[in-house]
mmCIF file of C-alpha atoms in Angstrom:
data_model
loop_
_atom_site.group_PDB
_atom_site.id
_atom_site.type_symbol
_atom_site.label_atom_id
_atom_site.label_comp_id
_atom_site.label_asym_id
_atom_site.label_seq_id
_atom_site.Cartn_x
_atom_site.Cartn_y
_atom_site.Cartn_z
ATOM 1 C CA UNK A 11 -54.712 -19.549 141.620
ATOM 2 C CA UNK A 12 -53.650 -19.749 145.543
ATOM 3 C CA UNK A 13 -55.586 -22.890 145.827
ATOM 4 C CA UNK A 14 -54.003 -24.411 142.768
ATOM 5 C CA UNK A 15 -50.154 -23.441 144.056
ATOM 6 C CA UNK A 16 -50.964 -24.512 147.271
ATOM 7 C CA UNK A 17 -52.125 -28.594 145.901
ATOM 8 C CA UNK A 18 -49.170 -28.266 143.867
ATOM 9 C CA UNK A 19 -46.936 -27.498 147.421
ATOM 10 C CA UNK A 20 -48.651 -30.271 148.349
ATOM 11 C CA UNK A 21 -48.268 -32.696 145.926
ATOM 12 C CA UNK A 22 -44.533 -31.997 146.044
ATOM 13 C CA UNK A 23 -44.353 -32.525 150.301
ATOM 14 C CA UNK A 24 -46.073 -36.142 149.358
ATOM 15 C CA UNK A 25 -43.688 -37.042 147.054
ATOM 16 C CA UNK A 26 -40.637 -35.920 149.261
ATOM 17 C CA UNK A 27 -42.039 -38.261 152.187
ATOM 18 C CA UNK A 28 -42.504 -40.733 149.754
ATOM 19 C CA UNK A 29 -38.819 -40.556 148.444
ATOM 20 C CA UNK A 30 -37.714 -40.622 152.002
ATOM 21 C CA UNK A 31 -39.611 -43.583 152.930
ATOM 22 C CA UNK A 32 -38.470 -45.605 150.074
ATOM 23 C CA UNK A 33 -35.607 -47.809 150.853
ATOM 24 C CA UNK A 34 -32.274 -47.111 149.291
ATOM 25 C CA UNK A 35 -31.442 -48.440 145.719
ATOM 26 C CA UNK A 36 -28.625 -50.901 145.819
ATOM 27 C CA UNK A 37 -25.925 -50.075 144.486
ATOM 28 C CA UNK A 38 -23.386 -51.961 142.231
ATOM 29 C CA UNK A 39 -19.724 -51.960 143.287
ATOM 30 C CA UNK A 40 -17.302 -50.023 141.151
ATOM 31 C CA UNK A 41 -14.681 -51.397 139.447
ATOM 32 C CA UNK A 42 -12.002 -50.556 142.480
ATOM 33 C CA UNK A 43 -14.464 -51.908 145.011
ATOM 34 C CA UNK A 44 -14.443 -55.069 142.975
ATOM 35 C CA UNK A 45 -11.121 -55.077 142.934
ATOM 36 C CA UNK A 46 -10.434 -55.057 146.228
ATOM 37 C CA UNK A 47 -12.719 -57.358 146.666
ATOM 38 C CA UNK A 48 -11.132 -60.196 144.762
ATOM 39 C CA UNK A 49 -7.751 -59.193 146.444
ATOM 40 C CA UNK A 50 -9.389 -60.520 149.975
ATOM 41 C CA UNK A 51 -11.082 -63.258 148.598
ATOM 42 C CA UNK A 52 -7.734 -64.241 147.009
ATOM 43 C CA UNK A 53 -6.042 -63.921 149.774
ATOM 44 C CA UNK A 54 -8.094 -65.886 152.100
ATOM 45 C CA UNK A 55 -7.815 -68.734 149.654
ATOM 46 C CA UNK A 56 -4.101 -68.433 149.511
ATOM 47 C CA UNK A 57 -3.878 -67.949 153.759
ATOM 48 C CA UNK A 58 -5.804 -71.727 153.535
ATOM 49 C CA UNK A 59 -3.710 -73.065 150.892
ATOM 50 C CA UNK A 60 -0.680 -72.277 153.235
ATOM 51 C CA UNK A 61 -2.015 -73.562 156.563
ATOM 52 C CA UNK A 62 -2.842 -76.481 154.297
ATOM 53 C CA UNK A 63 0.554 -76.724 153.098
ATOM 54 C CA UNK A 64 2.324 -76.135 156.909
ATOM 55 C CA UNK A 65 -0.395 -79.009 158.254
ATOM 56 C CA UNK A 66 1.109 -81.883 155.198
ATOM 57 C CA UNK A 67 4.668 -80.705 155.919
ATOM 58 C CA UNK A 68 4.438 -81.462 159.540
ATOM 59 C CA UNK A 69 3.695 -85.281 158.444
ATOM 60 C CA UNK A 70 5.772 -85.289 155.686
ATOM 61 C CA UNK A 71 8.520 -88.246 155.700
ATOM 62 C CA UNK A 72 11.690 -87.598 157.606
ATOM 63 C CA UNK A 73 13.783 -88.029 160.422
ATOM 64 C CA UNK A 74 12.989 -85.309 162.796
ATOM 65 C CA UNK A 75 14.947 -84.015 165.817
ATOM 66 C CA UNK A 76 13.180 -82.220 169.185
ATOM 67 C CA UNK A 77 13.574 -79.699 169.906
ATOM 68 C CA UNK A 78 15.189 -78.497 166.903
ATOM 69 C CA UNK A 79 17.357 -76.266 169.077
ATOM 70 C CA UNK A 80 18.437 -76.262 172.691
ATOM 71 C CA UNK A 81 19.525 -73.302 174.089
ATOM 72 C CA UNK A 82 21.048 -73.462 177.633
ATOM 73 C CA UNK A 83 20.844 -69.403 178.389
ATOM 74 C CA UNK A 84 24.169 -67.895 180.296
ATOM 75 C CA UNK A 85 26.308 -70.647 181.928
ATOM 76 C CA UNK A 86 29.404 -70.267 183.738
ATOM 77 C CA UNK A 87 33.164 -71.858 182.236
ATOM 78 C CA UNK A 88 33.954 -74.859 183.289
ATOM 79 C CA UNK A 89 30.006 -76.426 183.140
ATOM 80 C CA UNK A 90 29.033 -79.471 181.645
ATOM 81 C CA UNK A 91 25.649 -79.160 180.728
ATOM 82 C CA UNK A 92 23.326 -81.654 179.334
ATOM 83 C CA UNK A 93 20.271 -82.099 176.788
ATOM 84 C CA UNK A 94 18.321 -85.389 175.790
ATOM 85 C CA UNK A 95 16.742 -84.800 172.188
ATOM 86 C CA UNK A 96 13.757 -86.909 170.591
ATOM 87 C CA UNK A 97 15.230 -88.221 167.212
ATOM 88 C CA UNK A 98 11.533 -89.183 165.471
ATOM 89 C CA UNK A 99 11.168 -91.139 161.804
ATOM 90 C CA UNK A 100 8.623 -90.190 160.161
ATOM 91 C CA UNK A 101 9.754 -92.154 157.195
ATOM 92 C CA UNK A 102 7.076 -95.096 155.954
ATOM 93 C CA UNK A 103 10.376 -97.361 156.944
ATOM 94 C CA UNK A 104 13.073 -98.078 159.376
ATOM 95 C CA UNK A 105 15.730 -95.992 159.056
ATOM 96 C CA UNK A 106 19.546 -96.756 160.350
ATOM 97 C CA UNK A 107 21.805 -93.917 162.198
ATOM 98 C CA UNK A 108 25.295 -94.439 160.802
ATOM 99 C CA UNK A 109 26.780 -91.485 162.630
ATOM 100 C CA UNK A 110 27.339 -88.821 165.280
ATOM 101 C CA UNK A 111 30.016 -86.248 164.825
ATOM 102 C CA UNK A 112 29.261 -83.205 166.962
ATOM 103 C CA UNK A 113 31.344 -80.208 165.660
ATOM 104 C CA UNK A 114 32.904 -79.616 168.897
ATOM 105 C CA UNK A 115 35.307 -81.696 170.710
ATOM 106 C CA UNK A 116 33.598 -80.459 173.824
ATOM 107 C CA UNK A 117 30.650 -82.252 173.029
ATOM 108 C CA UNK A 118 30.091 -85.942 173.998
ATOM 109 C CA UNK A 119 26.835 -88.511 172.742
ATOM 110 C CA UNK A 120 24.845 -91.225 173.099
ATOM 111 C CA UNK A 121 21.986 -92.607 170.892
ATOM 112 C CA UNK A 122 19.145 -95.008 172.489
ATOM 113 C CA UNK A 123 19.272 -97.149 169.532
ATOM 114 C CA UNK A 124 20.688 -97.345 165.852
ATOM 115 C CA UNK A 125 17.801 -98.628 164.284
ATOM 116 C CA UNK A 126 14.275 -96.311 164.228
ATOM 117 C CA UNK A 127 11.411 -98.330 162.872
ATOM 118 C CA UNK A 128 9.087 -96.216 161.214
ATOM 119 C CA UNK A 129 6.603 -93.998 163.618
ATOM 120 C CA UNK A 130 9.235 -94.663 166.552
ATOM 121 C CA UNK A 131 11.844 -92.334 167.760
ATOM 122 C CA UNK A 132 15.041 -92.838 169.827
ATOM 123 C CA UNK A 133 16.976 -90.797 172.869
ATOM 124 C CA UNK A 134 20.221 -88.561 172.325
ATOM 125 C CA UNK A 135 21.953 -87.739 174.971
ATOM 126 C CA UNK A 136 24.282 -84.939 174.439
ATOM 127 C CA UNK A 137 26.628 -83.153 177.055
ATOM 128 C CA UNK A 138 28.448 -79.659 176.473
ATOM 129 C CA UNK A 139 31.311 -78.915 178.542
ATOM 130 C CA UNK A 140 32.220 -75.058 178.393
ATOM 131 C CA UNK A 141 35.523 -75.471 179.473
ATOM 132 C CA UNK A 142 37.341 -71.879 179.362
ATOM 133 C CA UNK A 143 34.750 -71.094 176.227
ATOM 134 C CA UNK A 144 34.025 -67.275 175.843
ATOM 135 C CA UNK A 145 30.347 -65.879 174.510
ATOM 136 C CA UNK A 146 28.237 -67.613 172.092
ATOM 137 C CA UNK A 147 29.018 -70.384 171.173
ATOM 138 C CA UNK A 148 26.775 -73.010 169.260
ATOM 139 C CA UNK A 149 27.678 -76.849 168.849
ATOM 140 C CA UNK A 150 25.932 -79.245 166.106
ATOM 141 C CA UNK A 151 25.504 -82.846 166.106
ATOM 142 C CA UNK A 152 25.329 -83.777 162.800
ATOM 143 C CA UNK A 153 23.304 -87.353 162.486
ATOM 144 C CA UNK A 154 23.907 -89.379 159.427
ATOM 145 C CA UNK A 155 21.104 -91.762 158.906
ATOM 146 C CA UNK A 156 20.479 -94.634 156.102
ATOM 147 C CA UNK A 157 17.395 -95.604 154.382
ATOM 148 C CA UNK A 158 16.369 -99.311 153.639
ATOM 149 C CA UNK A 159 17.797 -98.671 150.056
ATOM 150 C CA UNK A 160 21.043 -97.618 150.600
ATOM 151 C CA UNK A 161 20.846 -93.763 150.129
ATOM 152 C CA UNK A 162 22.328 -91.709 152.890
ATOM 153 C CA UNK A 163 20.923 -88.322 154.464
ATOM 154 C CA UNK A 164 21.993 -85.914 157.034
ATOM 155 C CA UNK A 165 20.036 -84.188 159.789
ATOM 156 C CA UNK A 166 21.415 -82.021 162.890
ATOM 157 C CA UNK A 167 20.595 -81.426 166.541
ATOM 158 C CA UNK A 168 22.017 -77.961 167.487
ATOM 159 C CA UNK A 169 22.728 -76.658 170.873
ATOM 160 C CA UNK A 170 24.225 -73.380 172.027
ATOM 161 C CA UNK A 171 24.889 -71.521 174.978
ATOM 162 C CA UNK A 172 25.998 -67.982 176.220
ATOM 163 C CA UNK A 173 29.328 -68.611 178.519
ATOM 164 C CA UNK A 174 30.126 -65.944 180.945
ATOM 165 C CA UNK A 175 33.888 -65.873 181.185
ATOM 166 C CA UNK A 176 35.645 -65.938 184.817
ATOM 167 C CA UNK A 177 38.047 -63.625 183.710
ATOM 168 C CA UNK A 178 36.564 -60.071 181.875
ATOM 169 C CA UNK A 179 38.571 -58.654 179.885
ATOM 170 C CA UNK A 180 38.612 -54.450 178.685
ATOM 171 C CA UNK A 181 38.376 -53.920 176.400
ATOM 172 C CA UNK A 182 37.927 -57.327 175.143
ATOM 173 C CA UNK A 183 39.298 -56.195 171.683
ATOM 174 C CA UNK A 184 42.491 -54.063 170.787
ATOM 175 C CA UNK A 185 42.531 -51.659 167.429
ATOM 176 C CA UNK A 186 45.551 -49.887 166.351
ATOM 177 C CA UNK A 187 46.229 -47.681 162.954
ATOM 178 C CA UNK A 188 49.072 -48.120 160.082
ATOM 179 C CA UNK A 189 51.619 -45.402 160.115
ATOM 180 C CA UNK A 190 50.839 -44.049 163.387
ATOM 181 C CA UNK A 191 52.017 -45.518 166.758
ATOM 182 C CA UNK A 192 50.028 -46.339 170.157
ATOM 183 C CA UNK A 193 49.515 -47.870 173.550
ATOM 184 C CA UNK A 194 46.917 -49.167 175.117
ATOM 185 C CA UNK A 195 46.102 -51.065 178.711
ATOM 186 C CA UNK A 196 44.529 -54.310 179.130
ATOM 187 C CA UNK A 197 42.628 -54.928 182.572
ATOM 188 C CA UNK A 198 41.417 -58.305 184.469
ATOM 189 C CA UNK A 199 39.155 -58.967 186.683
ATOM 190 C CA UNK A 200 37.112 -62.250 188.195
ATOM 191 C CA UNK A 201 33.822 -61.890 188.204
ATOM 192 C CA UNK A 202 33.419 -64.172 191.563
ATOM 193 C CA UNK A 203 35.710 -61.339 192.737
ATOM 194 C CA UNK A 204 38.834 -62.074 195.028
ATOM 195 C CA UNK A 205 42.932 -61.643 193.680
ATOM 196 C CA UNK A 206 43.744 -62.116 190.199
ATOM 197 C CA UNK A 207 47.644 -62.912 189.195
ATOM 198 C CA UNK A 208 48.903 -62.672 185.474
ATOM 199 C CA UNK A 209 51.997 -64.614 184.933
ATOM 200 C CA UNK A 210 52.742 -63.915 181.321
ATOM 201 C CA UNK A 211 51.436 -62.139 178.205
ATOM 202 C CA UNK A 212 52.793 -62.770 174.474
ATOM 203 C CA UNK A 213 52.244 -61.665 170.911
ATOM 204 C CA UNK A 214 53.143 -63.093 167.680
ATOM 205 C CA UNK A 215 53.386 -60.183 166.046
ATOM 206 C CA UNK A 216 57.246 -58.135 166.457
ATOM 207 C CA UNK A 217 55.210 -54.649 165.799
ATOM 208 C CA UNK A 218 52.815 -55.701 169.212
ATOM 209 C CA UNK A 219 54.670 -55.029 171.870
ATOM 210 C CA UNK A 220 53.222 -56.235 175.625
ATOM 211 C CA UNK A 221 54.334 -56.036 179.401
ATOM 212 C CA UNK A 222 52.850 -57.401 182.162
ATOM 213 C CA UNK A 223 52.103 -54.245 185.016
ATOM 214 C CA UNK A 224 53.964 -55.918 188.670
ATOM 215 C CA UNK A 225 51.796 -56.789 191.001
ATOM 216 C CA UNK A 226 48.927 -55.011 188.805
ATOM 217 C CA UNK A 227 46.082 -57.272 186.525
ATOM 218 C CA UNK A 228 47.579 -55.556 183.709
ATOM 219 C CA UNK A 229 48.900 -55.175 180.476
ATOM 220 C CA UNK A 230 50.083 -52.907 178.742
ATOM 221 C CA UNK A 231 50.055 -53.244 174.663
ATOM 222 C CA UNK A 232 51.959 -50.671 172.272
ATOM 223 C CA UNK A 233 52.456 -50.489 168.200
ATOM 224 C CA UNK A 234 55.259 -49.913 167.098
ATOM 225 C CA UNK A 235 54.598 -49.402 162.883
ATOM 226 C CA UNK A 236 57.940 -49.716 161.987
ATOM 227 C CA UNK A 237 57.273 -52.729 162.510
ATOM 228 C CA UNK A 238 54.253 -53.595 160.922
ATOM 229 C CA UNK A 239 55.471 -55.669 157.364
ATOM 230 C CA UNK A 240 52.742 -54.868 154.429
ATOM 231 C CA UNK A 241 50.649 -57.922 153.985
ATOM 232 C CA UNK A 242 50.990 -59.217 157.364
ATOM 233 C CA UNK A 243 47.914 -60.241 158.549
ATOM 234 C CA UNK A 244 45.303 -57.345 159.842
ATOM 235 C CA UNK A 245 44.750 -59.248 163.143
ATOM 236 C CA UNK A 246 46.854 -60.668 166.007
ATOM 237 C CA UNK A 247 46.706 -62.090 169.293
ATOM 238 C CA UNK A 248 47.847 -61.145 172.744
ATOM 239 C CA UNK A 249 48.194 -64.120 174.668
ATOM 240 C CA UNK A 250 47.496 -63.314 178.649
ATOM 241 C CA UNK A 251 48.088 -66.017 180.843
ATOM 242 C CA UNK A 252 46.359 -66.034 184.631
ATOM 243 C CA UNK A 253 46.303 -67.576 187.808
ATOM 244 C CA UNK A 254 42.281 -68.638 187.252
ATOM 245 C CA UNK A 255 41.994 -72.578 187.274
ATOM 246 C CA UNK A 256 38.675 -72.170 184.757
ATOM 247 C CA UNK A 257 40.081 -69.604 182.464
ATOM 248 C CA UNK A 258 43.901 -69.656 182.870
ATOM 249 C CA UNK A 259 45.123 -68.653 179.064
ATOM 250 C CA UNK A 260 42.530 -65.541 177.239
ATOM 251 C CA UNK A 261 43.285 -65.010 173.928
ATOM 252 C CA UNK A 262 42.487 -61.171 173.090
ATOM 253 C CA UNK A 263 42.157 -60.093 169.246
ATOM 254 C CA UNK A 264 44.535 -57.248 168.130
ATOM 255 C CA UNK A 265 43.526 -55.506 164.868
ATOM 256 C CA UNK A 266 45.588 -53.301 162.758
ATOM 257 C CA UNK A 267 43.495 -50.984 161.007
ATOM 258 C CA UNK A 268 44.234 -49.852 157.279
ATOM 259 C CA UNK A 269 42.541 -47.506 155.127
ATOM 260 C CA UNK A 270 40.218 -50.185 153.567
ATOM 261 C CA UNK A 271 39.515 -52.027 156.774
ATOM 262 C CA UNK A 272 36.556 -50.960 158.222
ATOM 263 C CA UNK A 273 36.480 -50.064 161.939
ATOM 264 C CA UNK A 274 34.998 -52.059 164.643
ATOM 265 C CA UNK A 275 33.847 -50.947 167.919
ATOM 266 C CA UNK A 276 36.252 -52.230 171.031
ATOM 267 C CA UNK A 277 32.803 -52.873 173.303
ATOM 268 C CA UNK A 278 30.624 -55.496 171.185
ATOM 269 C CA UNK A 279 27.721 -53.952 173.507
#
């Protein structure tokens, strides 16, 4: 009886080592696993479809402008700056510029030629003068172009720039309440540094009231609500003017807060 329990010990060992050896039975994915499986291979498909798609669109016909914008950083007032863009026709024809109408009238062009033959591209020469400009400000050339059969498109070549003032102003924005009166102090300074004269500040408005500070780069700005006529407009102006060649007339915002006008912080940083 030992000898037969210990074969059938035996027997059992075997097929254990047996099992062990054996190399795992492959196993079908379940239907998640699928699934997700068809998601990826979907996806990949779609991924090439797109770069596909973004390839053909980058040959597609057209008139094409380079680079499609220009930014000039922080420049100073008073700059004139200047950008040369690639206008490119892609069309399977010549194509005729009809126009150039920048947005700005501190913008100036000048286009290589009028006529593009197809595959060719011509030169525009574009200048932005800053002037006494304040923070960002973008310009666009708008190009009006005609095909061989008469119909008419439009394309642009923006610019833009970020233009440092020579006068700061703070705060660069004034708010006041309805109903309830206030003052508030405007100061100036140059940036390049050295003496800064104000000769004269205004406002439209007869509730703003403004003095200039003697011998001070100041101004002083009070509401009087009395004043203040319902329906008037929920912004003014305080016109400052100084002794800076570049910058000699700032225009600073003056907004009269109501119950449904939302409030907006005096420092935009």
């Amino acid at each position: 009886q030992r000898s037969a329990i210990s074969d059938q010990r035996s027997a059992i060992s075997d097929q254990r080592s047996a099992n062990d050896a054996a190399p795992p039975a492959e196993k079908k994915p379940g239907r998640s696993q699928r699934a997700w499986l068809l998601l990826v291979g979907f996806s990949a498909t779609l991924g090439a479809s797109l770069l596909v798609a973004a390839g053909l669109k980058s040959h597609s016909p057209g008139l094409f402008v380079l680079p499609s914008l220009h930014d000039f950083g922080e420049v100073g007032q008073g700059e004139t700056l200047r950008v040369r863009f690639k206008v490119i026709n892609r069309f399977a024809q010549s194509v005729e510029i009809k126009s150039l109408l920048p947005s700005c009238g501190c913008s100036d062009v000048k286009l290589s030629t009028k006529q593009i033959g197809s595959g060719a591209e011509a030169v525009l020469e574009a200048t932005f003068k800053t002037r006494n400009l304040r923070g960002k400000k973008r310009v666009q050339i708008a190009i009006e172009y005609a095909l061989p059969d008469g119909a008419r498109r439009q394309q642009t070549a923006p610019m833009e720039a970020w233009i440092r003032p020579e006068v700061d102003v703070d705060p660069p924005e004034l708010q006041f309440a309805t109903g309830r009166a206030g003052h508030k102090t405007l100061t100036f300074h140059q940036w390049r540094g050295g003496d800064l004269a104000l000769s004269s500040a205004a406002c439209s408005s007869p509730a703003i009231v403004v003095s200039l500070r003697p011998g001070q780069p100041k101004v002083d700005v009070s509401f009087i609500p009395e004043r203040w006529v319902d329906g008037e407009e929920t912004i003014a102006n305080v016109v400052v003017t100084t002794s800076n060649p570049i910058d000699p007339e700032i225009m600073i915002p003056v907004r009269v807060l109501t119950a449904a006008t939302p409030l907006v912080s005096e420092n935009p940083f």
